[in-house]
Coordinates of C-alpha atoms and ligand atoms in Angstrom, one line a residue:
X1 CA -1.2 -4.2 11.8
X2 CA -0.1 -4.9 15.5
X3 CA 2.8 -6.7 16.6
X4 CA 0.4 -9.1 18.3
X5 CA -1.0 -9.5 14.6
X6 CA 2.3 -9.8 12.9
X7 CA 3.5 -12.9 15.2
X8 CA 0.4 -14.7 14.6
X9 CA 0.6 -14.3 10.9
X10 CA 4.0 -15.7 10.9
X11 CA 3.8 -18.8 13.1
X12 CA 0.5 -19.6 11.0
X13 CA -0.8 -21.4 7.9
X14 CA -2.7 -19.9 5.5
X15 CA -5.7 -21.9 6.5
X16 CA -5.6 -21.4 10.2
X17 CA -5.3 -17.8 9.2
X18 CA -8.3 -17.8 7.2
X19 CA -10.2 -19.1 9.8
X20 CA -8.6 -17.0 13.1
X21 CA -9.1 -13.5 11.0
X22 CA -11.7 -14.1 7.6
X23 CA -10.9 -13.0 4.6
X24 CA -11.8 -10.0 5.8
X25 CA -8.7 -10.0 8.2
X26 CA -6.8 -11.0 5.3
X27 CA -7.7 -7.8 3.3
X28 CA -6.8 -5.9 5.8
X29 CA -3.7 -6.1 6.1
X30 CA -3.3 -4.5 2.3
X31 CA -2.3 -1.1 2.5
X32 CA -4.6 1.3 0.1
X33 CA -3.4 1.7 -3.1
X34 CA -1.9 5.0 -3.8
X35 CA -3.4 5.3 -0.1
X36 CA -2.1 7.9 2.7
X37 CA 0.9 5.5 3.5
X38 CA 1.8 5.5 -0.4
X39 CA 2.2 9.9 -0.2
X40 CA 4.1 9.1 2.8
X41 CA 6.7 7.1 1.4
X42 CA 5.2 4.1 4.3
X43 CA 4.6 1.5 2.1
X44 CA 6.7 -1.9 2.3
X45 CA 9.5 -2.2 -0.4
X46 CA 7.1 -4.5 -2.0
X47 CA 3.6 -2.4 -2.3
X48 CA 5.9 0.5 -3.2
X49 CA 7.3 -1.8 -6.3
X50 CA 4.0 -3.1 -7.0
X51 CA 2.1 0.2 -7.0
X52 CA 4.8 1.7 -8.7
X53 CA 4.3 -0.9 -12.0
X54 CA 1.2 0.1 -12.0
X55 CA 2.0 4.3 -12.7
X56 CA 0.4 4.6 -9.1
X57 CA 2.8 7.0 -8.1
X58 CA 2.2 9.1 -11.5
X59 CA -1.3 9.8 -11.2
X60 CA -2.5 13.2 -11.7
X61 CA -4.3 15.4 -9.4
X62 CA -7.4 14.3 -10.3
X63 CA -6.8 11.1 -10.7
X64 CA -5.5 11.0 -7.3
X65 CA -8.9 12.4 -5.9
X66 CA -10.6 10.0 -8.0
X67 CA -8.9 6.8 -6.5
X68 CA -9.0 8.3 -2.5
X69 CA -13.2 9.1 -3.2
X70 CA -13.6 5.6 -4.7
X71 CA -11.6 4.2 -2.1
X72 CA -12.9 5.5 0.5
X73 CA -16.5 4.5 -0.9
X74 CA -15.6 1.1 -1.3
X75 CA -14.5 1.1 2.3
X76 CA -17.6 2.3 3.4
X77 CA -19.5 0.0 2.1
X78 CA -17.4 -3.4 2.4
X79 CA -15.6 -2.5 5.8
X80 CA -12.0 -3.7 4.6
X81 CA -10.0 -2.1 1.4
X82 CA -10.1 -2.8 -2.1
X83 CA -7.2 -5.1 -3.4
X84 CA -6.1 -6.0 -6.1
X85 CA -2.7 -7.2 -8.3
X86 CA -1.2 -4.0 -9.1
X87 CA 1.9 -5.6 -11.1
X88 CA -1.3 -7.2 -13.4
X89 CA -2.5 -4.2 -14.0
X90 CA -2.2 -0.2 -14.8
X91 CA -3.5 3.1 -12.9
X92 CA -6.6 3.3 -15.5
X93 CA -7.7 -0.7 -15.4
X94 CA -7.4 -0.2 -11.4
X95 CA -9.7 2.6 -11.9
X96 CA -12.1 1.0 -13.9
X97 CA -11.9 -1.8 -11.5
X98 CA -12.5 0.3 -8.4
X99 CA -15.3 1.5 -9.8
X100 CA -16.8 -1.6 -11.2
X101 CA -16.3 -3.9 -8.1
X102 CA -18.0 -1.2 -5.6
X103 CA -21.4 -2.7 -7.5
X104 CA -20.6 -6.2 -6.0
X105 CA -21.6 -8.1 -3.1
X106 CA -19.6 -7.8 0.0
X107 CA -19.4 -11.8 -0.4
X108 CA -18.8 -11.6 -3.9
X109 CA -15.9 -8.9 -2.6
X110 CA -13.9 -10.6 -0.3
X111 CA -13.6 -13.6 -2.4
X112 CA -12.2 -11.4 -5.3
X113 CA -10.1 -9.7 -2.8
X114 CA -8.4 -12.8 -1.9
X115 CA -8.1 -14.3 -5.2
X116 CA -6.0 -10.9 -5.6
X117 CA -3.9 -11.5 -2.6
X118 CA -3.0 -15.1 -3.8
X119 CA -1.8 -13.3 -7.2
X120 CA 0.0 -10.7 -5.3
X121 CA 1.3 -13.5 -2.9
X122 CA 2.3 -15.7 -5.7
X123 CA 4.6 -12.4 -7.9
X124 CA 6.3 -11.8 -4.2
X125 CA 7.5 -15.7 -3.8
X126 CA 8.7 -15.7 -7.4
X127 CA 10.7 -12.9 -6.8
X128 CA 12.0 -14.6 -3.9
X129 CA 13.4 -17.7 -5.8
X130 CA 14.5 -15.3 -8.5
X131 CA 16.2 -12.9 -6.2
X132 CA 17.7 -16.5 -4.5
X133 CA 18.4 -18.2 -7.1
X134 CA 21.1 -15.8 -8.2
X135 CA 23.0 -15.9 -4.8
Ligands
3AL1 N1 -4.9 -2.5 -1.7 C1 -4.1 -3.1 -2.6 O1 -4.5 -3.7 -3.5 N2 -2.7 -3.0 -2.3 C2 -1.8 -3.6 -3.1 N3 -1.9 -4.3 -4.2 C3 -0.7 -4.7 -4.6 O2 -0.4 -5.3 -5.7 N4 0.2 -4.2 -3.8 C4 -0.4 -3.5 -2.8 O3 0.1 -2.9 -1.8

């Protein structure tokens, strides 16, 4: 994301979002799951938490090759990455997922896509009043 990117987002509402950058834009700012930055140790503390709950970061070799071939097919055909709640889910339902979504719609898509967000959006405030709430 650029910094030009980053200052927009934050001086913005979600709906003025939406309609600057699409859904689309808002999907891609998700990094991959178990994605280039994950191997890298690039994630933010929060996609490395999340895609940790999920046994992302215990997936086996094949596995691994599995999720980077259906990733990338889905990103082929959709032209922004698959999301979805990681903390609602484990490494073999995202899986099943990947493979199952990549028969949708790209309309059908990025409305699922940011339905995930909002969950994923929704865990990260909790944990914000939780992790608040105990000052
Ligand atoms: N691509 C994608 O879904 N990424 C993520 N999902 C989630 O729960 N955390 C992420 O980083």
């Amino acid at each position: 994301m650029s910094l030009k990117t980053i200052s927009a987002v934050n001086s913005m509402s979600y709906e003025d979002f939406i309609s600057t950058f699409g859904k689309e834009g808002i999907l891609r700012l998700l990094p991959d799951l178990a994605g280039r930055l994950a191997m890298s140790g690039g994630l933010s503390k929060e996609s490395t938490k999340e895609q940790q709950s999920a046994g992302l970061n215990t997936l086996t070799e094949q596995e691994k090759q599995n999720m980077h071939h259906l990733n990338q097919q889905y990103k082929q055909k959709f032209g922004f990455p698959f999301v979805i709640c990681a903390r609602e889910n484990k490494k073999e339902a995202i899986l099943t997922g990947l493979e199952n979504r990549l028969k949708n719609s790209g309309e059908t898509e990025a409305v699922t896509g940011v339905e995930e967000v909002k969950k994923i959006c929704r865990l990260r405030l909790l944990d914000i009043v939780d992790s608040s709430s105990k000052l």
